[in-house]
mmCIF file of C-alpha atoms and ligand atoms in Angstrom:
data_model
loop_
_atom_site.group_PDB
_atom_site.id
_atom_site.type_symbol
_atom_site.label_atom_id
_atom_site.label_comp_id
_atom_site.label_asym_id
_atom_site.label_seq_id
_atom_site.Cartn_x
_atom_site.Cartn_y
_atom_site.Cartn_z
ATOM 1 C CA MET V 1 -90.050 24.124 4.680
ATOM 2 C CA LYS V 2 -91.112 21.464 7.052
ATOM 3 C CA ALA V 3 -92.044 17.525 6.752
ATOM 4 C CA PHE V 4 -95.306 16.534 8.873
ATOM 5 C CA PRO V 5 -95.539 13.192 10.471
ATOM 6 C CA VAL V 6 -97.942 10.712 9.319
ATOM 7 C CA ALA V 7 -97.298 7.591 11.118
ATOM 8 C CA GLU V 8 -94.135 6.033 12.988
ATOM 9 C CA ASN V 9 -91.141 6.934 10.481
ATOM 10 C CA VAL V 10 -93.547 8.233 7.979
ATOM 11 C CA TRP V 11 -93.311 11.864 6.832
ATOM 12 C CA TRP V 12 -95.484 13.864 4.397
ATOM 13 C CA VAL V 13 -93.137 15.783 2.241
ATOM 14 C CA GLY V 14 -95.472 16.769 -0.653
ATOM 15 C CA VAL V 15 -96.772 20.221 -1.715
ATOM 16 C CA VAL V 16 -99.990 22.271 -1.377
ATOM 17 C CA ASP V 17 -100.814 23.531 -4.800
ATOM 18 C CA TRP V 18 -102.933 26.502 -3.736
ATOM 19 C CA SER V 19 -103.082 28.211 -7.221
ATOM 20 C CA VAL V 20 -103.864 25.467 -9.796
ATOM 21 C CA ARG V 21 -107.309 26.081 -11.224
ATOM 22 C CA ASN V 22 -106.986 23.924 -14.504
ATOM 23 C CA PHE V 23 -106.101 20.429 -13.873
ATOM 24 C CA HIS V 24 -105.940 18.993 -17.595
ATOM 25 C CA GLY V 25 -109.499 20.732 -18.226
ATOM 26 C CA TYR V 26 -111.006 19.837 -14.777
ATOM 27 C CA GLU V 27 -111.459 23.142 -12.869
ATOM 28 C CA THR V 28 -109.885 22.712 -9.489
ATOM 29 C CA ASN V 29 -111.504 25.681 -7.700
ATOM 30 C CA ARG V 30 -110.089 24.719 -4.352
ATOM 31 C CA GLY V 31 -106.445 23.900 -5.656
ATOM 32 C CA THR V 32 -104.981 20.566 -4.709
ATOM 33 C CA THR V 33 -102.305 18.743 -3.085
ATOM 34 C CA TYR V 34 -99.543 16.610 -4.343
ATOM 35 C CA ASN V 35 -98.809 14.321 -1.609
ATOM 36 C CA ALA V 36 -95.369 12.661 -1.232
ATOM 37 C CA PHE V 37 -94.254 10.376 1.609
ATOM 38 C CA LEU V 38 -90.889 9.674 3.217
ATOM 39 C CA ILE V 39 -90.258 6.491 4.924
ATOM 40 C CA ILE V 40 -87.028 6.471 7.323
ATOM 41 C CA ASP V 41 -86.076 2.681 7.809
ATOM 42 C CA GLU V 42 -82.775 0.871 6.883
ATOM 43 C CA LYS V 43 -83.817 1.705 3.451
ATOM 44 C CA ILE V 44 -85.073 5.290 3.217
ATOM 45 C CA THR V 45 -87.788 5.536 0.758
ATOM 46 C CA LEU V 46 -89.644 8.298 -1.152
ATOM 47 C CA ILE V 47 -93.402 7.354 -2.151
ATOM 48 C CA ASP V 48 -94.245 9.184 -5.221
ATOM 49 C CA THR V 49 -93.040 12.782 -6.041
ATOM 50 C CA VAL V 50 -94.702 15.767 -7.016
ATOM 51 C CA LYS V 51 -95.344 18.260 -10.232
ATOM 52 C CA ALA V 52 -91.984 19.121 -11.826
ATOM 53 C CA PRO V 53 -92.149 22.875 -10.798
ATOM 54 C CA PHE V 54 -92.577 21.985 -7.090
ATOM 55 C CA PHE V 55 -89.177 19.773 -6.804
ATOM 56 C CA ALA V 56 -87.534 22.154 -4.677
ATOM 57 C CA GLU V 57 -90.222 22.216 -2.077
ATOM 58 C CA MET V 58 -90.454 18.825 -1.944
ATOM 59 C CA ARG V 59 -86.656 18.432 -1.509
ATOM 60 C CA ASP V 60 -86.424 21.087 1.193
ATOM 61 C CA ARG V 61 -89.453 19.029 3.304
ATOM 62 C CA ILE V 62 -87.236 15.831 2.988
ATOM 63 C CA ALA V 63 -84.221 18.004 3.987
ATOM 64 C CA SER V 64 -85.775 18.876 6.933
ATOM 65 C CA VAL V 65 -85.877 15.118 8.339
ATOM 66 C CA ILE V 66 -82.839 13.597 6.776
ATOM 67 C CA ASP V 67 -80.327 14.621 3.878
ATOM 68 C CA PRO V 68 -81.931 13.717 0.602
ATOM 69 C CA GLU V 69 -78.993 12.122 -0.860
ATOM 70 C CA LYS V 70 -79.558 9.214 1.654
ATOM 71 C CA ILE V 71 -82.582 8.343 0.065
ATOM 72 C CA ASP V 72 -82.157 4.635 -1.219
ATOM 73 C CA TYR V 73 -85.540 3.978 -3.029
ATOM 74 C CA ILE V 74 -88.125 5.630 -4.800
ATOM 75 C CA VAL V 75 -91.598 4.086 -5.451
ATOM 76 C CA SER V 76 -93.658 5.633 -8.173
ATOM 77 C CA ASN V 77 -97.189 4.481 -7.544
ATOM 78 C CA HIS V 78 -98.487 6.216 -10.485
ATOM 79 C CA ALA V 79 -96.805 7.844 -13.548
ATOM 80 C CA GLU V 80 -99.020 10.931 -14.243
ATOM 81 C CA PRO V 81 -96.804 13.731 -14.130
ATOM 82 C CA ASP V 82 -98.258 15.294 -11.347
ATOM 83 C CA HIS V 83 -96.610 12.670 -9.317
ATOM 84 C CA SER V 84 -93.713 11.986 -11.485
ATOM 85 C CA GLY V 85 -92.973 15.260 -12.801
ATOM 86 C CA ALA V 86 -90.368 15.884 -10.077
ATOM 87 C CA LEU V 87 -88.950 12.212 -10.447
ATOM 88 C CA PRO V 88 -86.085 13.155 -12.866
ATOM 89 C CA ALA V 89 -84.832 15.777 -10.683
ATOM 90 C CA ALA V 90 -85.179 13.538 -7.652
ATOM 91 C CA VAL V 91 -83.091 10.756 -9.164
ATOM 92 C CA ALA V 92 -80.658 13.352 -10.319
ATOM 93 C CA ALA V 93 -80.259 15.131 -6.981
ATOM 94 C CA PHE V 94 -80.684 12.119 -4.648
ATOM 95 C CA LYS V 95 -79.368 9.350 -6.673
ATOM 96 C CA PRO V 96 -81.390 6.501 -5.307
ATOM 97 C CA GLU V 97 -80.419 2.879 -5.866
ATOM 98 C CA LYS V 98 -83.605 1.753 -7.495
ATOM 99 C CA VAL V 99 -86.811 3.450 -8.480
ATOM 100 C CA PHE V 100 -89.765 1.128 -8.371
ATOM 101 C CA ALA V 101 -92.937 0.994 -10.461
ATOM 102 C CA SER V 102 -95.235 -1.078 -11.941
ATOM 103 C CA THR V 103 -94.390 -2.919 -15.283
ATOM 104 C CA ALA V 104 -96.733 -0.403 -17.045
ATOM 105 C CA GLY V 105 -94.954 2.217 -14.867
ATOM 106 C CA VAL V 106 -91.652 1.530 -16.006
ATOM 107 C CA ALA V 107 -92.756 1.788 -19.726
ATOM 108 C CA ALA V 108 -94.856 5.119 -18.751
ATOM 109 C CA LEU V 109 -91.743 6.820 -17.029
ATOM 110 C CA GLU V 110 -89.437 5.582 -19.600
ATOM 111 C CA ALA V 111 -91.517 6.931 -22.404
ATOM 112 C CA TYR V 112 -91.860 10.354 -20.374
ATOM 113 C CA TYR V 113 -88.294 10.772 -19.137
ATOM 114 C CA GLY V 114 -86.011 8.460 -21.118
ATOM 115 C CA LYS V 115 -84.155 5.332 -19.937
ATOM 116 C CA GLY V 116 -81.411 6.859 -17.668
ATOM 117 C CA MET V 117 -83.500 6.096 -14.233
ATOM 118 C CA PRO V 118 -82.689 2.647 -12.267
ATOM 119 C CA LEU V 119 -86.210 1.663 -12.619
ATOM 120 C CA GLU V 120 -87.140 -1.627 -11.697
ATOM 121 C CA PRO V 121 -90.880 -3.253 -12.027
ATOM 122 C CA VAL V 122 -92.731 -4.819 -9.212
ATOM 123 C CA ARG V 123 -96.127 -6.673 -9.506
ATOM 124 C CA THR V 124 -98.998 -7.600 -7.297
ATOM 125 C CA GLY V 125 -98.002 -9.767 -4.352
ATOM 126 C CA GLU V 126 -94.441 -8.709 -4.510
ATOM 127 C CA SER V 127 -92.951 -6.949 -1.466
ATOM 128 C CA LEU V 128 -89.951 -5.093 -0.845
ATOM 129 C CA SER V 129 -87.966 -5.223 2.403
ATOM 130 C CA LEU V 130 -87.129 -1.659 3.914
ATOM 131 C CA GLY V 131 -85.582 -3.152 7.156
ATOM 132 C CA ARG V 132 -88.038 -2.919 9.960
ATOM 133 C CA ASN V 133 -90.844 -2.433 7.444
ATOM 134 C CA THR V 134 -91.912 -4.124 4.092
ATOM 135 C CA LEU V 135 -93.573 -2.258 1.362
ATOM 136 C CA HIS V 136 -96.221 -4.432 -0.411
ATOM 137 C CA PHE V 137 -97.377 -3.861 -3.910
ATOM 138 C CA VAL V 138 -100.875 -4.304 -5.455
ATOM 139 C CA GLU V 139 -101.329 -3.212 -9.022
ATOM 140 C CA THR V 140 -104.487 -1.317 -9.758
ATOM 141 C CA LYS V 141 -104.470 -1.253 -13.806
ATOM 142 C CA MET V 142 -106.633 1.248 -15.298
ATOM 143 C CA LEU V 143 -107.603 2.656 -12.021
ATOM 144 C CA HIS V 144 -107.067 5.181 -13.469
ATOM 145 C CA TRP V 145 -104.034 4.515 -15.756
ATOM 146 C CA PRO V 146 -102.427 1.068 -16.768
ATOM 147 C CA ASP V 147 -99.562 1.767 -14.367
ATOM 148 C CA SER V 148 -101.257 2.509 -11.172
ATOM 149 C CA MET V 149 -100.607 0.600 -8.169
ATOM 150 C CA LEU V 150 -101.128 1.078 -4.343
ATOM 151 C CA SER V 151 -98.331 0.245 -1.843
ATOM 152 C CA TYR V 152 -98.945 -0.940 2.061
ATOM 153 C CA LEU V 153 -96.250 -0.363 4.316
ATOM 154 C CA ASP V 154 -96.375 -2.956 7.039
ATOM 155 C CA GLY V 155 -95.287 -2.110 10.654
ATOM 156 C CA SER V 156 -96.295 1.413 10.324
ATOM 157 C CA LYS V 157 -99.720 0.154 8.700
ATOM 158 C CA VAL V 158 -99.836 3.039 5.847
ATOM 159 C CA LEU V 159 -101.955 2.048 2.784
ATOM 160 C CA PHE V 160 -100.365 4.596 0.009
ATOM 161 C CA SER V 161 -103.517 4.895 -2.121
ATOM 162 C CA GLN V 162 -102.547 7.079 -4.964
ATOM 163 C CA ASP V 163 -105.079 8.644 -6.704
ATOM 164 C CA ALA V 164 -107.733 6.658 -5.171
ATOM 165 C CA LEU V 165 -109.687 7.742 -2.224
ATOM 166 C CA GLY V 166 -108.369 11.499 -2.881
ATOM 167 C CA MET V 167 -109.560 14.727 -4.236
ATOM 168 C CA HIS V 168 -108.348 17.871 -5.382
ATOM 169 C CA TYR V 169 -108.730 20.155 -2.142
ATOM 170 C CA ALA V 170 -105.604 22.322 -0.976
ATOM 171 C CA THR V 171 -105.775 22.578 2.576
ATOM 172 C CA SER V 172 -103.040 23.205 5.122
ATOM 173 C CA TYR V 173 -104.653 20.356 7.194
ATOM 174 C CA LEU V 174 -103.079 16.962 6.888
ATOM 175 C CA TRP V 175 -105.987 15.061 8.227
ATOM 176 C CA ALA V 176 -109.510 14.655 6.999
ATOM 177 C CA ASP V 177 -110.797 14.901 10.523
ATOM 178 C CA GLN V 178 -109.551 18.356 10.645
ATOM 179 C CA CYS V 179 -111.357 19.386 7.462
ATOM 180 C CA ASP V 180 -114.813 20.502 6.495
ATOM 181 C CA ARG V 181 -116.998 17.272 5.810
ATOM 182 C CA LYS V 182 -119.178 19.058 3.477
ATOM 183 C CA ILE V 183 -116.384 20.469 1.373
ATOM 184 C CA MET V 184 -114.675 17.021 1.203
ATOM 185 C CA GLU V 185 -117.746 15.418 0.251
ATOM 186 C CA TYR V 186 -118.222 17.834 -2.751
ATOM 187 C CA GLU V 187 -114.768 17.437 -3.875
ATOM 188 C CA ALA V 188 -114.625 13.863 -3.541
ATOM 189 C CA LYS V 189 -117.715 13.526 -5.465
ATOM 190 C CA LYS V 190 -116.203 16.097 -8.247
ATOM 191 C CA TYR V 191 -113.001 13.992 -8.360
ATOM 192 C CA ILE V 192 -114.946 10.800 -9.174
ATOM 193 C CA ALA V 193 -116.996 12.647 -11.338
ATOM 194 C CA ASN V 194 -114.213 14.032 -13.641
ATOM 195 C CA ILE V 195 -111.426 11.374 -13.190
ATOM 196 C CA LEU V 196 -113.058 7.800 -12.280
ATOM 197 C CA LEU V 197 -116.688 7.639 -13.543
ATOM 198 C CA HIS V 198 -115.958 5.681 -16.696
ATOM 199 C CA LEU V 199 -114.090 3.272 -14.277
ATOM 200 C CA SER V 200 -116.904 2.896 -12.125
ATOM 201 C CA ASN V 201 -116.885 -0.943 -12.507
ATOM 202 C CA LYS V 202 -113.107 -1.052 -11.418
ATOM 203 C CA VAL V 203 -113.742 1.135 -8.588
ATOM 204 C CA ILE V 204 -116.245 -0.906 -7.154
ATOM 205 C CA ALA V 205 -114.046 -4.320 -8.071
ATOM 206 C CA THR V 206 -111.147 -2.773 -6.269
ATOM 207 C CA LEU V 207 -112.840 -1.692 -3.145
ATOM 208 C CA ASP V 208 -114.418 -5.068 -2.901
ATOM 209 C CA LEU V 209 -110.973 -6.704 -3.287
ATOM 210 C CA LEU V 210 -109.726 -4.319 -0.519
ATOM 211 C CA PRO V 211 -110.869 -6.305 2.762
ATOM 212 C CA GLY V 212 -109.835 -9.681 1.056
ATOM 213 C CA LEU V 213 -106.211 -8.308 1.285
ATOM 214 C CA GLY V 214 -106.367 -8.463 5.036
ATOM 215 C CA LEU V 215 -104.568 -5.167 5.653
ATOM 216 C CA ASP V 216 -104.277 -3.759 8.922
ATOM 217 C CA ILE V 217 -104.576 0.081 8.159
ATOM 218 C CA ASP V 218 -104.007 2.669 10.513
ATOM 219 C CA VAL V 219 -103.677 5.563 7.996
ATOM 220 C CA ILE V 220 -104.501 5.966 4.257
ATOM 221 C CA ALA V 221 -102.457 8.231 2.326
ATOM 222 C CA PRO V 222 -103.801 9.313 -1.228
ATOM 223 C CA ASP V 223 -101.649 11.454 -3.644
ATOM 224 C CA HIS V 224 -104.347 14.222 -3.469
ATOM 225 C CA GLY V 225 -106.232 16.085 -0.479
ATOM 226 C CA PRO V 226 -106.434 14.965 3.068
ATOM 227 C CA LEU V 227 -105.222 11.809 4.812
ATOM 228 C CA TRP V 228 -107.662 9.160 6.580
ATOM 229 C CA ARG V 229 -106.589 8.166 10.065
ATOM 230 C CA THR V 230 -109.674 7.038 11.782
ATOM 231 C CA PRO V 231 -111.666 4.041 10.987
ATOM 232 C CA GLU V 232 -114.824 6.248 10.794
ATOM 233 C CA ASP V 233 -113.207 8.427 7.916
ATOM 234 C CA GLN V 234 -111.681 5.615 6.308
ATOM 235 C CA GLN V 235 -115.285 3.932 6.090
ATOM 236 C CA TRP V 236 -116.756 7.197 4.885
ATOM 237 C CA ILE V 237 -114.472 7.910 1.756
ATOM 238 C CA ILE V 238 -114.615 4.389 1.137
ATOM 239 C CA ASP V 239 -118.584 4.289 1.024
ATOM 240 C CA LEU V 240 -118.537 7.759 -0.878
ATOM 241 C CA TYR V 241 -116.435 5.997 -3.503
ATOM 242 C CA TYR V 242 -118.428 2.854 -3.591
ATOM 243 C CA ARG V 243 -121.843 4.546 -3.544
ATOM 244 C CA THR V 244 -121.059 7.325 -6.184
ATOM 245 C CA ALA V 245 -119.171 4.472 -8.528
ATOM 246 C CA GLN V 246 -122.686 2.575 -8.194
ATOM 247 C CA GLN V 247 -124.235 5.507 -9.854
ATOM 248 C CA PRO V 248 -127.798 5.376 -8.749
ATOM 249 C CA TRP V 249 -130.395 7.153 -10.185
ATOM 250 C CA GLY V 250 -130.295 10.756 -9.215
ATOM 251 C CA LYS V 251 -133.256 12.497 -7.853
ATOM 252 C CA LYS V 252 -132.709 15.840 -9.387
ATOM 253 C CA ALA V 253 -132.946 17.358 -12.886
ATOM 254 C CA LEU V 254 -130.291 19.302 -14.340
ATOM 255 C CA ILE V 255 -130.823 21.684 -17.385
ATOM 256 C CA VAL V 256 -127.611 22.669 -19.051
ATOM 257 C CA TYR V 257 -127.877 25.155 -21.960
ATOM 258 C CA HIS V 258 -126.042 27.935 -24.006
ATOM 259 C CA SER V 259 -128.102 30.708 -25.409
ATOM 260 C CA MET V 260 -127.029 33.237 -27.754
ATOM 261 C CA TRP V 261 -130.033 35.671 -27.767
ATOM 262 C CA GLY V 262 -132.200 34.564 -24.866
ATOM 263 C CA SER V 263 -134.313 32.043 -26.887
ATOM 264 C CA THR V 264 -132.667 28.822 -25.684
ATOM 265 C CA ALA V 265 -132.608 30.216 -22.064
ATOM 266 C CA ALA V 266 -136.356 30.825 -22.203
ATOM 267 C CA MET V 267 -137.099 27.648 -23.365
ATOM 268 C CA ALA V 268 -134.890 26.301 -20.486
ATOM 269 C CA LYS V 269 -136.985 28.553 -17.690
ATOM 270 C CA GLU V 270 -140.120 27.193 -18.895
ATOM 271 C CA LEU V 271 -138.618 23.544 -18.602
ATOM 272 C CA MET V 272 -137.546 24.340 -14.862
ATOM 273 C CA ASP V 273 -140.987 25.780 -14.103
ATOM 274 C CA GLY V 274 -142.156 21.976 -15.604
ATOM 275 C CA PHE V 275 -139.928 20.335 -12.868
ATOM 276 C CA ARG V 276 -141.111 22.828 -10.599
ATOM 277 C CA GLU V 277 -144.730 21.921 -11.138
ATOM 278 C CA ALA V 278 -143.484 18.075 -11.233
ATOM 279 C CA GLY V 279 -141.990 18.664 -7.614
ATOM 280 C CA ILE V 280 -138.538 18.014 -9.128
ATOM 281 C CA GLU V 281 -135.520 19.974 -7.679
ATOM 282 C CA ALA V 282 -133.569 21.034 -10.746
ATOM 283 C CA ASP V 283 -130.596 22.878 -11.551
ATOM 284 C CA LEU V 284 -130.489 25.527 -14.290
ATOM 285 C CA VAL V 285 -126.970 25.872 -15.337
ATOM 286 C CA SER V 286 -125.754 28.369 -18.020
ATOM 287 C CA LEU V 287 -122.594 27.391 -19.798
ATOM 288 C CA ASP V 288 -121.677 31.375 -19.619
ATOM 289 C CA VAL V 289 -120.989 30.845 -15.909
ATOM 290 C CA GLU V 290 -120.252 26.953 -15.674
ATOM 291 C CA GLU V 291 -117.892 24.712 -17.070
ATOM 292 C CA ARG V 292 -117.303 20.885 -17.972
ATOM 293 C CA SER V 293 -116.062 19.562 -14.486
ATOM 294 C CA SER V 294 -118.672 21.293 -12.581
ATOM 295 C CA VAL V 295 -121.441 20.074 -14.959
ATOM 296 C CA ALA V 296 -119.980 16.413 -14.830
ATOM 297 C CA THR V 297 -120.248 16.706 -11.168
ATOM 298 C CA ARG V 298 -123.919 17.867 -11.093
ATOM 299 C CA VAL V 299 -124.806 14.738 -13.347
ATOM 300 C CA LEU V 300 -124.085 12.500 -10.582
ATOM 301 C CA ASP V 301 -127.192 13.712 -8.833
ATOM 302 C CA ALA V 302 -129.461 14.350 -11.689
ATOM 303 C CA GLY V 303 -131.773 11.537 -12.968
ATOM 304 C CA VAL V 304 -132.689 13.882 -15.855
ATOM 305 C CA VAL V 305 -130.322 15.891 -18.070
ATOM 306 C CA ALA V 306 -131.864 18.399 -20.299
ATOM 307 C CA VAL V 307 -129.474 19.833 -22.689
ATOM 308 C CA GLY V 308 -130.009 23.179 -24.577
ATOM 309 C CA SER V 309 -128.073 24.492 -27.520
ATOM 310 C CA PRO V 310 -128.853 27.111 -30.301
ATOM 311 C CA THR V 311 -127.831 26.426 -33.722
ATOM 312 C CA ILE V 312 -124.973 28.210 -34.967
ATOM 313 C CA ASN V 313 -123.265 27.666 -38.404
ATOM 314 C CA ASN V 314 -124.987 24.233 -38.561
ATOM 315 C CA GLN V 315 -123.645 23.100 -35.556
ATOM 316 C CA MET V 316 -124.546 23.051 -32.032
ATOM 317 C CA PHE V 317 -122.982 25.717 -29.997
ATOM 318 C CA PRO V 318 -119.292 24.851 -29.183
ATOM 319 C CA ALA V 319 -119.694 25.314 -25.282
ATOM 320 C CA VAL V 320 -122.423 22.577 -25.639
ATOM 321 C CA ALA V 321 -120.253 20.300 -27.828
ATOM 322 C CA ASP V 322 -117.505 20.483 -25.266
ATOM 323 C CA VAL V 323 -119.409 19.587 -22.301
ATOM 324 C CA LEU V 324 -121.098 16.489 -24.458
ATOM 325 C CA CYS V 325 -117.717 15.372 -25.568
ATOM 326 C CA TYR V 326 -116.561 15.396 -22.103
ATOM 327 C CA LEU V 327 -119.504 13.637 -20.455
ATOM 328 C CA ARG V 328 -119.397 11.070 -23.496
ATOM 329 C CA GLY V 329 -115.769 10.134 -22.214
ATOM 330 C CA LEU V 330 -117.016 9.851 -18.637
ATOM 331 C CA LYS V 331 -119.748 7.357 -19.682
ATOM 332 C CA PRO V 332 -122.599 8.523 -17.050
ATOM 333 C CA GLN V 333 -124.822 5.765 -16.230
ATOM 334 C CA ARG V 334 -128.893 5.881 -15.727
ATOM 335 C CA HIS V 335 -129.992 9.139 -17.030
ATOM 336 C CA ILE V 336 -133.265 10.450 -19.002
ATOM 337 C CA GLY V 337 -131.962 12.892 -21.747
ATOM 338 C CA PHE V 338 -133.715 15.685 -23.355
ATOM 339 C CA ALA V 339 -132.474 18.155 -26.099
ATOM 340 C CA PHE V 340 -133.919 21.366 -26.676
ATOM 341 C CA GLY V 341 -132.972 25.023 -28.424
ATOM 342 C CA SER V 342 -133.688 27.445 -30.649
ATOM 343 C CA PHE V 343 -132.375 28.120 -34.626
ATOM 344 C CA GLY V 344 -133.035 30.492 -37.240
ATOM 345 C CA TRP V 345 -133.162 28.507 -40.458
ATOM 346 C CA SER V 346 -131.055 25.179 -40.506
ATOM 347 C CA GLY V 347 -131.778 23.746 -36.951
ATOM 348 C CA GLU V 348 -129.102 21.177 -36.428
ATOM 349 C CA GLY V 349 -128.198 22.201 -33.019
ATOM 350 C CA ALA V 350 -130.589 20.728 -30.706
ATOM 351 C CA LYS V 351 -130.921 17.426 -33.215
ATOM 352 C CA GLN V 352 -127.105 17.155 -32.656
ATOM 353 C CA VAL V 353 -127.572 17.253 -28.939
ATOM 354 C CA ASN V 354 -130.376 14.696 -29.000
ATOM 355 C CA GLN V 355 -127.985 12.484 -31.062
ATOM 356 C CA ALA V 356 -125.124 12.991 -28.785
ATOM 357 C CA LEU V 357 -127.125 12.039 -25.736
ATOM 358 C CA THR V 358 -128.768 9.073 -27.454
ATOM 359 C CA ASP V 359 -125.348 7.886 -28.424
ATOM 360 C CA MET V 360 -124.408 7.928 -24.698
ATOM 361 C CA GLY V 361 -127.154 5.576 -23.983
ATOM 362 C CA PHE V 362 -129.598 8.284 -22.166
ATOM 363 C CA GLU V 363 -133.111 7.154 -22.306
ATOM 364 C CA MET V 364 -134.622 9.712 -24.581
ATOM 365 C CA PRO V 365 -138.525 9.601 -24.173
ATOM 366 C CA LEU V 366 -139.376 13.151 -25.707
ATOM 367 C CA PRO V 367 -138.644 14.252 -29.141
ATOM 368 C CA VAL V 368 -136.508 17.149 -29.627
ATOM 369 C CA LEU V 369 -138.026 20.550 -29.160
ATOM 370 C CA ALA V 370 -137.184 23.410 -31.086
ATOM 371 C CA ALA V 371 -138.217 26.998 -31.430
ATOM 372 C CA ARG V 372 -137.564 28.869 -34.613
ATOM 373 C CA TYR V 373 -135.900 32.146 -33.745
ATOM 374 C CA ALA V 374 -137.874 32.542 -30.404
ATOM 375 C CA PRO V 375 -140.047 30.445 -28.697
ATOM 376 C CA ASP V 376 -143.997 31.381 -29.089
ATOM 377 C CA ALA V 377 -146.439 30.692 -26.748
ATOM 378 C CA ALA V 378 -146.937 27.100 -27.926
ATOM 379 C CA VAL V 379 -143.334 26.403 -27.666
ATOM 380 C CA ARG V 380 -143.104 27.844 -24.036
ATOM 381 C CA GLU V 381 -146.248 25.552 -23.108
ATOM 382 C CA GLN V 382 -144.393 22.689 -24.686
ATOM 383 C CA SER V 383 -141.232 23.367 -22.992
ATOM 384 C CA PHE V 384 -142.930 23.496 -19.379
ATOM 385 C CA ALA V 385 -145.240 20.361 -20.279
ATOM 386 C CA ALA V 386 -141.781 18.556 -21.125
ATOM 387 C CA GLY V 387 -140.340 19.306 -17.720
ATOM 388 C CA VAL V 388 -143.550 18.118 -16.002
ATOM 389 C CA GLU V 389 -143.461 15.032 -17.977
ATOM 390 C CA LEU V 390 -139.805 14.371 -17.524
ATOM 391 C CA GLY V 391 -140.194 14.969 -13.792
ATOM 392 C CA ARG V 392 -143.080 12.589 -13.639
ATOM 393 C CA LEU V 393 -140.898 9.978 -15.521
ATOM 394 C CA LEU V 394 -138.001 10.162 -13.200
ATOM 395 C CA LYS V 395 -140.114 9.892 -10.161
ATOM 396 C CA GLU V 396 -141.261 6.522 -11.633
ATOM 397 C CA LYS V 397 -137.698 5.612 -11.759
ATOM 398 C CA THR V 398 -136.797 6.862 -8.533
ATOM 399 C CA THR V 399 -139.896 5.492 -6.616
ATOM 400 C CA THR V 400 -139.432 1.974 -7.838
ATOM 401 C CA LYS V 401 -136.014 0.210 -7.742
ATOM 402 C CA ASN V 402 -133.018 1.568 -9.250
HETATM 403 FE FE1 FEO H 1 -103.145 12.534 -9.530
HETATM 404 FE FE2 FEO H 1 -103.792 10.386 -11.973
HETATM 405 O O1 FEO H 1 -102.726 11.764 -11.287
#
């Protein structure tokens, strides 16, 4: 295992996790990376660690540069176990003098791993001299955990941005300018949609704060995905995060549904034709083939979200409830909603969908549309008409101010 150079005296010693497909319920189709960084200075410092099972790989990468037992400090920018899981093993094996984390980070690390580590809290504005370089700390509370913070290494001019400005994308390339731009755009948006969307205001506030810190940055080094070394790429990812967090009205329609016997699916297809008639691009997503994190990503670009569910045992279908529960937590902004679906005798499914979308703050201009057993010609026509009307309303939104 080798370390790879990031900047003068800074090495990437992380792990590419090619096989992870489920990141606490977020489908990571392209795997991810757990980036960790080694700083060679008078005080040898490790920035973050990796997920617990990958400790040996990180240790071996470090050992390709220096005896790991020479590590003096470890900085934990974020206590979530994808970055701290290997910390107890690292502390036991490397015996660092200190492990630095934010105050909330110290509390979280002690809660996860006990009180045996030489933890020391640091706060915004504090710095740590490593010899030739100094690390500066900036807490980013609730972005996206209470403990989260950034570290900036002057001299080498590296901003260790932790989860921020990252994405789940396994690649053998270290640098963003070596990677496929379209893939990065999709995966960064997916990351924001699934991890940060409910914190959009904090994302914007933090990005607004960065220029005022006056940091001279050569490299932005997040804990996931490729690193950003050119000014153009750094601006590209900052702009993408900023734009996405602003959550402008999406221009597309999204139809998400589950169908037991084809009735809700038939209504979904009529709706689709209605959007086509209205000249609105629409995606039709069956929850048989997609799951919550993909849907959450699609919602970013969708000004209309139409959700269809049959009724089963007096409830909406569980796959639909899963997606709605997930979206409710992510708090997507600026959407028109619509609920539809079939039922046999009690009919709660589409009504529950309607209530869930209403509770999420979606604009709900049309009543619930339900079909008993199967959509007859009248319901099919109403489904089509709903698509046309929702498309018209979306055009009004997107052609006036956001
Ligand atoms: Fe990559 Fe919030 O951990």
